[in-house]
Short mmCIF file of C-alpha atoms and ligand atoms in Angstrom, two decimals:
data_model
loop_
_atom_site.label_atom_id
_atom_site.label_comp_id
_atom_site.label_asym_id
_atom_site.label_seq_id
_atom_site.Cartn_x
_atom_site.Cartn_y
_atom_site.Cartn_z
CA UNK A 1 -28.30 -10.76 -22.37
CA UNK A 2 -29.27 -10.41 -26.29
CA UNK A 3 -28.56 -13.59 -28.31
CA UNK A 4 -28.51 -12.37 -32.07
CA UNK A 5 -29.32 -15.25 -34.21
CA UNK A 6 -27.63 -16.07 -37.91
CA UNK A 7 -29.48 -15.22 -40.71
CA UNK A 8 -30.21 -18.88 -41.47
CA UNK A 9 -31.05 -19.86 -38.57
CA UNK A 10 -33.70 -22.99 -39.00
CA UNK A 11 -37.07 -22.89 -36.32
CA UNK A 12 -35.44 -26.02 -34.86
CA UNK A 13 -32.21 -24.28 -33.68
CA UNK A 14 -34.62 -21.55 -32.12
CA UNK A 15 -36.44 -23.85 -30.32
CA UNK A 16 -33.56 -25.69 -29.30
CA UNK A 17 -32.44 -22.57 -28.03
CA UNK A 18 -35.17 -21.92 -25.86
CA UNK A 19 -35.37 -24.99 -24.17
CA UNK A 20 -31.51 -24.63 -23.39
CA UNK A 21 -32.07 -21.03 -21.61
CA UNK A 22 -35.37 -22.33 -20.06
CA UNK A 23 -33.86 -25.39 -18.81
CA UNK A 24 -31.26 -22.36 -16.63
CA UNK A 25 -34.91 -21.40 -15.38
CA UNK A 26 -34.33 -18.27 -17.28
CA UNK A 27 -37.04 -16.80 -19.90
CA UNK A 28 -36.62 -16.01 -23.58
CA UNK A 29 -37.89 -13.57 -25.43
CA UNK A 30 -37.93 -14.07 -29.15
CA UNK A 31 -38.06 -10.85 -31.72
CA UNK A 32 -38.49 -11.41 -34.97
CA UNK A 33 -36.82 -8.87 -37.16
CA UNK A 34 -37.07 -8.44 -40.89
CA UNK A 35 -33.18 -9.39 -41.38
CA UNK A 36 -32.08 -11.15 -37.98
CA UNK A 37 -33.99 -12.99 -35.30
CA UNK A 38 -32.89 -11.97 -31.68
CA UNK A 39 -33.46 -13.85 -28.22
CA UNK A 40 -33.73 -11.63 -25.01
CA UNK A 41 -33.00 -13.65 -22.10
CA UNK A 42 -34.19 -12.50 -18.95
CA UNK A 43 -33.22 -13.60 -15.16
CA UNK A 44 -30.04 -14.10 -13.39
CA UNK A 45 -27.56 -14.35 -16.33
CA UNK A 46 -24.84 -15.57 -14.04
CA UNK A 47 -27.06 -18.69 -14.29
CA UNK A 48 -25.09 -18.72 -17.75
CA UNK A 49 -21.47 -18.62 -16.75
CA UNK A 50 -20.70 -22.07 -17.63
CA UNK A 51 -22.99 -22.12 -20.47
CA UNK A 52 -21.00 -21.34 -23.89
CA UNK A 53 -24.62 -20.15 -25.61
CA UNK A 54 -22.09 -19.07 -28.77
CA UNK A 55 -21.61 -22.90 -29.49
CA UNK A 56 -25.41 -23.77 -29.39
CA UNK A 57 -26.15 -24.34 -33.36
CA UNK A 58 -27.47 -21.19 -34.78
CA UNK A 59 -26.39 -18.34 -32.34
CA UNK A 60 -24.09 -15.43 -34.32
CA UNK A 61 -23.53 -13.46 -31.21
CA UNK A 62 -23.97 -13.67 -27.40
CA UNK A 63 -23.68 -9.72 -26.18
CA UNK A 64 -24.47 -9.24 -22.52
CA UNK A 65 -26.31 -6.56 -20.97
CA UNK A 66 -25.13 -6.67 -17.12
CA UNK A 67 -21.14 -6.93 -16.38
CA UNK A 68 -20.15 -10.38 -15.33
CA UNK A 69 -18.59 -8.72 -11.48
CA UNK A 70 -22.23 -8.67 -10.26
CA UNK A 71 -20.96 -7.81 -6.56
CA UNK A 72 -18.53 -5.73 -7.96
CA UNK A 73 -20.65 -3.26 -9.77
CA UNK A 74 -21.83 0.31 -9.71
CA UNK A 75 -25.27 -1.39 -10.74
CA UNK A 76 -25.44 -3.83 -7.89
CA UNK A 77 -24.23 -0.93 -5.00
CA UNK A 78 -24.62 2.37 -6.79
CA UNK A 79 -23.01 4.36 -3.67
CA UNK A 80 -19.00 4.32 -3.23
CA UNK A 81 -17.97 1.30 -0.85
CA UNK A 82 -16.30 2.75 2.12
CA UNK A 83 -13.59 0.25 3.65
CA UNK A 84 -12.54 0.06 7.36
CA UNK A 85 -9.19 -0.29 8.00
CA UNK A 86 -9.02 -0.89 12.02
CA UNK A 87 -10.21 2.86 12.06
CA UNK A 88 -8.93 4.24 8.75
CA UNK A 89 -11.46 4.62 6.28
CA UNK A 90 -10.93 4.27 2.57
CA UNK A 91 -13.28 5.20 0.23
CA UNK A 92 -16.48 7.70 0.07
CA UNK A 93 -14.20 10.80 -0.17
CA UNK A 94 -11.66 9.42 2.58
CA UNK A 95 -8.35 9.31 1.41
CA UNK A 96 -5.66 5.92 1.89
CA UNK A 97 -2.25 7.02 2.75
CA UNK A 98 -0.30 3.80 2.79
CA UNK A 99 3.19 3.99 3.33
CA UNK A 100 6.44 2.13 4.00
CA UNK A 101 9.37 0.09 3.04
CA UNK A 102 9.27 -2.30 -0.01
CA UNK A 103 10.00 -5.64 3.05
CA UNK A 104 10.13 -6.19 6.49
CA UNK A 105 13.88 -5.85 7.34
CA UNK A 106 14.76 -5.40 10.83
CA UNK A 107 12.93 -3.99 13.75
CA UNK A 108 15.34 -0.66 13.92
CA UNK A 109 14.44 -0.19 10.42
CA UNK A 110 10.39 -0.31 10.66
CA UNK A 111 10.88 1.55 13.47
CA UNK A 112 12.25 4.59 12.22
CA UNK A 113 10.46 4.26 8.57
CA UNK A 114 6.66 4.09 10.44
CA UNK A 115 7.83 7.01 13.15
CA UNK A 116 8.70 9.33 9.98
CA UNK A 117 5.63 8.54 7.72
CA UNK A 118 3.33 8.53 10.65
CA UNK A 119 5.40 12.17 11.23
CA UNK A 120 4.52 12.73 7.70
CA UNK A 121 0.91 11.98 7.16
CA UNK A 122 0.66 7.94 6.87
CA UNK A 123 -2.21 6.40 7.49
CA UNK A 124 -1.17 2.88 6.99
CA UNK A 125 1.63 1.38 7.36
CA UNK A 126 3.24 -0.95 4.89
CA UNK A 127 6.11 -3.59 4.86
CA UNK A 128 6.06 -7.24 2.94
CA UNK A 129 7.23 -10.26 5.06
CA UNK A 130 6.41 -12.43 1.97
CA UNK A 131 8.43 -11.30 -0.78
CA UNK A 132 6.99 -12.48 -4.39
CA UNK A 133 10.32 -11.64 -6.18
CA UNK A 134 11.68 -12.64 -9.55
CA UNK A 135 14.87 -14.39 -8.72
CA UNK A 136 14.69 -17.40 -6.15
CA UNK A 137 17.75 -16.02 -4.85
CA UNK A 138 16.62 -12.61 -3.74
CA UNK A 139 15.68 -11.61 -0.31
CA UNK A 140 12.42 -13.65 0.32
CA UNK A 141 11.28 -11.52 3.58
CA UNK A 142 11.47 -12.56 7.45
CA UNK A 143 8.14 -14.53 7.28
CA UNK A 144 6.43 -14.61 10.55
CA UNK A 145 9.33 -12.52 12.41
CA UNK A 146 8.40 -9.56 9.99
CA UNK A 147 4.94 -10.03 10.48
CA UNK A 148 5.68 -9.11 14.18
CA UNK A 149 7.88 -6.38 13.73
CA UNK A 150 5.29 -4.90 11.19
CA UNK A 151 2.29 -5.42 13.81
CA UNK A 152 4.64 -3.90 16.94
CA UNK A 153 5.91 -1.11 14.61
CA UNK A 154 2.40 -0.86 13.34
CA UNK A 155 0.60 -0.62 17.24
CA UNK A 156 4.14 1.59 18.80
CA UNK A 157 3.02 4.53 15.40
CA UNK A 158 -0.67 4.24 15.71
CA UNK A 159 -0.97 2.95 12.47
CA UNK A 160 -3.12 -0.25 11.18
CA UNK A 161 -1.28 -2.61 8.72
CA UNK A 162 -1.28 -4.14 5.33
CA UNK A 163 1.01 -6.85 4.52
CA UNK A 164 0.96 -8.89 1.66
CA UNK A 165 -0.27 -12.67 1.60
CA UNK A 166 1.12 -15.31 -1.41
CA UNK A 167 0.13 -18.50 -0.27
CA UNK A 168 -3.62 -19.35 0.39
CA UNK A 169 -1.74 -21.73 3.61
CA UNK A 170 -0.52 -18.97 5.17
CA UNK A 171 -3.99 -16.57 5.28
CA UNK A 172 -4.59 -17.55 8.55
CA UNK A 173 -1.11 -16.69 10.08
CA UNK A 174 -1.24 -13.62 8.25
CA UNK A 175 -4.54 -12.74 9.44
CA UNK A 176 -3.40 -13.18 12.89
CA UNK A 177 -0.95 -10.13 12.56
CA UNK A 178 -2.08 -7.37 10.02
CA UNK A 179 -5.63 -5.37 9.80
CA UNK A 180 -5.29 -5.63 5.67
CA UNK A 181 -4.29 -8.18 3.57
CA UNK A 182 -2.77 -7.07 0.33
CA UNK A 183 -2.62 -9.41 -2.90
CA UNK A 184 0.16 -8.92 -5.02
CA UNK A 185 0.10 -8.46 -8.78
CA UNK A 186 1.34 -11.98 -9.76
CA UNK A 187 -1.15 -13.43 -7.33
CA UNK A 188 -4.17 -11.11 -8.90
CA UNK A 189 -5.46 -14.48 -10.34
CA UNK A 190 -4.86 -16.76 -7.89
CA UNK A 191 -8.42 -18.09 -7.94
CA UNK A 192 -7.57 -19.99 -4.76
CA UNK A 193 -5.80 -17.38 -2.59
CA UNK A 194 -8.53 -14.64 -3.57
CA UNK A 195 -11.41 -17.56 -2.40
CA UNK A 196 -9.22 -17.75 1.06
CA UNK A 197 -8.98 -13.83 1.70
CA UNK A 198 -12.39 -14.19 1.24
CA UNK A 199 -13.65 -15.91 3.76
CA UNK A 200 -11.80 -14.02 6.37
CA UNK A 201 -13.56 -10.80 7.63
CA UNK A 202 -10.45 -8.73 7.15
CA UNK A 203 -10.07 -5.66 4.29
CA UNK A 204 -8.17 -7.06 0.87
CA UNK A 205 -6.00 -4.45 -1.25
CA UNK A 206 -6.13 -6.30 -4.35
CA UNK A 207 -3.56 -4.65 -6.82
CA UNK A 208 -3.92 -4.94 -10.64
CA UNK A 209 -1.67 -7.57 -12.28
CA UNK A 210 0.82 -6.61 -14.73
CA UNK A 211 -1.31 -7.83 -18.19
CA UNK A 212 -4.29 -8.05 -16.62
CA UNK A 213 -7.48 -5.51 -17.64
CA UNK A 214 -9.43 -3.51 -15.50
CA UNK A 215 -12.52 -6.12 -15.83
CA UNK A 216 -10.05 -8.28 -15.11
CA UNK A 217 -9.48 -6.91 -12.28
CA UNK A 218 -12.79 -6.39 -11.24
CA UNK A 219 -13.57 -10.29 -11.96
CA UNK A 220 -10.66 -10.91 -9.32
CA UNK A 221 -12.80 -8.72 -6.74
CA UNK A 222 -15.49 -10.69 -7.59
CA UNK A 223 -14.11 -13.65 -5.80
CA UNK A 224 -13.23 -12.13 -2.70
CA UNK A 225 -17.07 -10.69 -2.48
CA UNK A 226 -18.78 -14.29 -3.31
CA UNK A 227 -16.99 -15.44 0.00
CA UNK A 228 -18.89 -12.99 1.79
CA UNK A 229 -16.06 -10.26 2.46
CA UNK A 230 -17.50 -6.72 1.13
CA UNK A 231 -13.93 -5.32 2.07
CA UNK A 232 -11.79 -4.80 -1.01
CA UNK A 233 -9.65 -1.97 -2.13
CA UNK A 234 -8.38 -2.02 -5.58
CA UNK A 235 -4.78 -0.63 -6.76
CA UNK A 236 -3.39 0.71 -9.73
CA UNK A 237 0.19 -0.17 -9.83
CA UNK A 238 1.21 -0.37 -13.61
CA UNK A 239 1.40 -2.10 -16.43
CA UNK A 240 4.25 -3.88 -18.74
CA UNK A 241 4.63 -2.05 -21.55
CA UNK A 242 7.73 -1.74 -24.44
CA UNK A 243 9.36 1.59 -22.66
CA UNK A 244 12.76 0.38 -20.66
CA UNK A 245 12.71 3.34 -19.03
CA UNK A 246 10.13 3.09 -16.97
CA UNK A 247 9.37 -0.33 -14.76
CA UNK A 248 5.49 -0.37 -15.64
CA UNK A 249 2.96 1.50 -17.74
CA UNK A 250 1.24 3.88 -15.33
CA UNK A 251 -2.47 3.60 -16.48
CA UNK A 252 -4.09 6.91 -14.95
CA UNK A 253 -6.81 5.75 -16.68
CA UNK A 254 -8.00 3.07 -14.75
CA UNK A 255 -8.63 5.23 -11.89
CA UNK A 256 -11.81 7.02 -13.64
CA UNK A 257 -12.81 4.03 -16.06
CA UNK A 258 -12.95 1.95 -12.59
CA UNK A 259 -15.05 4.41 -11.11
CA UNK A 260 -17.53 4.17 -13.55
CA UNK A 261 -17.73 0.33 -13.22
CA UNK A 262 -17.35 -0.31 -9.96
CA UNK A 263 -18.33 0.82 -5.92
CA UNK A 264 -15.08 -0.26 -4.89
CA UNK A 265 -12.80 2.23 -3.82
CA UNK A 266 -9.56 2.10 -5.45
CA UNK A 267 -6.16 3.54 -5.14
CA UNK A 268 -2.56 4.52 -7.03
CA UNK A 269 0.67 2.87 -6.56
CA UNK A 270 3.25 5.29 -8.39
CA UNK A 271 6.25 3.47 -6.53
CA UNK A 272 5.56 -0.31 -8.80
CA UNK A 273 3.90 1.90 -11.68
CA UNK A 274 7.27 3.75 -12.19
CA UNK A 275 9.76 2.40 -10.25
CA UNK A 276 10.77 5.45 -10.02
CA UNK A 277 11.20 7.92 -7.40
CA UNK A 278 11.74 11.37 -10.06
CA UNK A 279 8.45 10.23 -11.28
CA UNK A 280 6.21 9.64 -8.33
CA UNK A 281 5.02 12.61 -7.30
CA UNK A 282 3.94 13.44 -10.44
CA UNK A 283 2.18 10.09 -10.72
CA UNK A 284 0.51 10.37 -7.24
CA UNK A 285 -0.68 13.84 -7.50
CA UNK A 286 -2.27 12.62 -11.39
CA UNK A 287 -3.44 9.58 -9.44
CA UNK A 288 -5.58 11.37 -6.82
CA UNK A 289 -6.65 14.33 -9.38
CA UNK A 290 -7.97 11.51 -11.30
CA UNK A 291 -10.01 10.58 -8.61
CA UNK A 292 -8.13 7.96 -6.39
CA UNK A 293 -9.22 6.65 -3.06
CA UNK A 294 -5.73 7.09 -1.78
CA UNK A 295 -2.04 6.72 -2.59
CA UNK A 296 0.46 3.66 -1.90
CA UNK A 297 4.16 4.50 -1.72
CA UNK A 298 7.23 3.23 -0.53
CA UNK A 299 9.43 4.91 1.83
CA UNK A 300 12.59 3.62 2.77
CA UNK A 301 15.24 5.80 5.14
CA UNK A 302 18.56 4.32 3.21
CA UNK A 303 17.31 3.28 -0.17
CA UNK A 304 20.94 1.62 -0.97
CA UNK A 305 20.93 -0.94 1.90
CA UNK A 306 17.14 -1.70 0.85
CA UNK A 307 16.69 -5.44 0.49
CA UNK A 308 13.56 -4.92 -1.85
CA UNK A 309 12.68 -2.63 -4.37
CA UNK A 310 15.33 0.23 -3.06
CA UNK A 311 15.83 1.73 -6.26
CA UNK A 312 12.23 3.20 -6.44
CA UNK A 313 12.20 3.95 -2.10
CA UNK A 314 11.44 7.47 -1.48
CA UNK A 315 13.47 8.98 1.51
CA UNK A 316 11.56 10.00 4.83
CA UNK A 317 11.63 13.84 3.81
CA UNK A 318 10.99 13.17 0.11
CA UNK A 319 7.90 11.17 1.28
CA UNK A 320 7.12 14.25 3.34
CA UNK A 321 7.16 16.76 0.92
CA UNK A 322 5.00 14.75 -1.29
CA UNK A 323 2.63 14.12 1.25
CA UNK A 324 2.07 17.65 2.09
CA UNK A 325 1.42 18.39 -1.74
CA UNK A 326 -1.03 15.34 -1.61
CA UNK A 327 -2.86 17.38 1.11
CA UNK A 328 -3.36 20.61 -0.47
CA UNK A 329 -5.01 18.59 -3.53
CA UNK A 330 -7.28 16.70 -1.12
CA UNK A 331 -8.05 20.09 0.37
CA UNK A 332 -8.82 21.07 -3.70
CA UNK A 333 -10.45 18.07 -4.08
CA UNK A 334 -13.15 18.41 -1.28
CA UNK A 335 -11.51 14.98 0.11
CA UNK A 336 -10.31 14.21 3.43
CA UNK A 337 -7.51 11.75 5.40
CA UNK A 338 -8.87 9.21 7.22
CA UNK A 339 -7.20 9.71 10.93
CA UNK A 340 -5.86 6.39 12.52
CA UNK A 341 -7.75 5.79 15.64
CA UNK A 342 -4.39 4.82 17.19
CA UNK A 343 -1.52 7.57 18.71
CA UNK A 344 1.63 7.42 18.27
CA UNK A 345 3.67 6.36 21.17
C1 PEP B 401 4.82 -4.69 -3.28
O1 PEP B 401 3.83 -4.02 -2.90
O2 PEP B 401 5.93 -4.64 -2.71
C2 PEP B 401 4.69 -5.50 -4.50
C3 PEP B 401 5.40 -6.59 -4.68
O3 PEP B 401 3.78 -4.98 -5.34
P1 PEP B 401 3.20 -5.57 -6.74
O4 PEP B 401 2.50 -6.84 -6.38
O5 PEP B 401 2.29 -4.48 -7.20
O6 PEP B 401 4.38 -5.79 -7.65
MN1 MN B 402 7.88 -3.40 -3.58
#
């Protein structure tokens, strides 16, 4: 971290200064320029996370020189993280192909939606029994009856499972059915829930909240890995943005600007980044070229009876199709598609 020092800065603020920083049991390292005097400090700067050094009389500017996502960074674990999903590996060149409807409706349904994108290429199978929706009135998922159905429809396709989590209370129940937890976007920052996926030893798909930055993001992550749990995923799912005709700002860009931040594998969601399904190829096949761990969609076999998020379900043999193009630009790609250990029964 450089501390850049006003121009009138008096020898009693520097020393004042130094004794702060030392007191951290970090050193300083004082430079004496013609126009501006600058402090180097040098040691574990997270030792300055609660310390606002831009308040301490005579400081101008506080710039840091390492990110504030320690765990999280490309510095602190230069290779590509590679995730274990009960078998499926994301990360490292190995693609995610998660897949399924928006909720948990009914056993017939998860049936048939994991038998067709297991048909189709799935590697992971999808399905909310927490619902985080908008109106209080809206279906709110079956709760622990969809976790079941997810986990049987889940073990009957050979697929492991991700299911999201919304209330830190519930991590254990959760954790007792699926292989993944996922976070939602409007629970990206809940400080507490991330702390309590955390300390489990399961993977974490932690998606990208609506307004919230990449190092944002990446700060999120951060809290699972202090707990001890190396196994995050990230997700690009959109952002708000002024266009009505789209339901979120697809931000390709994250994908690539992540990638040279972080170790962390992370993949697109074009189904919550468009909410639509004319544009999700498109936005898959942009996701991966720009260098995506792995693609989350949602599939749903009769998008009008949908209880969640049916306007933006792909059909079974739209899902398909895509996922065969998604193949021959792995293929391009020199990537590959993690198998599930499990078989389809
Ligand atoms: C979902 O995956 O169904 C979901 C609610 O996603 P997001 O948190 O990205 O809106
Ligand atoms: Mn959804």
């Amino acid at each position: 971290m450089l501390i850049i020092l006003k121009s009138d800065v008096t020898e009693q603020q520097i020393e004042h200064l130094i004794d702060r920083v030392e007191s951290l049991g970090l050193k300083a390292h004082l430079s004496r320029g013609t126009f501006r005097t600058v402090v180097g400090i040098i040691g574990d700067e997270s030792k300055l996370a609660s310390t606002p050094l831009e308040a301490v009389p005579g400081v101008s500017k506080v710039i840091p020189v390492l990110p504030p996502f320690k765990l999280a960074s490309l510095e602190a674990h230069p290779q590509p993280s590679v995730i274990d999903v009960a078998g499926v590996k994301i990360g490292g060149g190995q693609l995610a192909m998660i897949a399924g409807p928006c909720a948990v409706e009914s056993w017939e349904r998860m049936d048939a939606i994991g038998a067709a994108v297991r048909e189709a290429g799935a590697n992971i199978l999808r399905g909310g029994a927490f619902k985080p929706r908008t109106s209080p009135y809206a279906f709110q998922g079956l709760e622990e009856e969809g976790l079941k159905i997810l986990r049987a429809a889940g073990d009957k396709h050979g697929m492991p499972v991700v299911t999201e989590v919304m209330d830190p209370r519930r991590v254990d129940l959760v954790e007792q059915y699926t292989d993944m937890f996922q976070i939602g976007a409007r629970n990206m920052q809940n400080f507490v829930l991330l702390t309590a996926v955390g300390q489990t030893r399961k993977p974490v798909l932690l998606k990208r909240g609506m307004s919230a930055t990449v190092k944002d993001l990446l700060m999120s992550a951060e809290y699972v890995l202090a707990q001890g749990n190396p196994q995050v995923v990230l997700c690009e799912r959109g952002v708000k943005s002024f266009d009505p005709d789209t339901r979120n700002l697809f931000d390709v860009a994250a994908v690539p600007m992540t990638k040279q931040l972080s170790h962390l594998p992370i993949i697109v969601d074009p189904s919550h980044a468009t909410g639509r399904p004319d544009l999700i190829p498109a936005c898959a096949m942009a996701g991966l070229a720009a260098g995506a761990d792995g693609v989350h969609i949602e599939v749903h076999d009769c998008p009008e009876k949908a209880l969640s998020d049916g306007s933006q379900a792909l059909l079974p043999s739209q899902y398909a199709e895509l996922a065969e193009q998604l193949r021959g630009l792995a293929k391009l790609l020199g990537k590959e598609i993690s198998q599930p250990v499990g078989v389809p029964a």
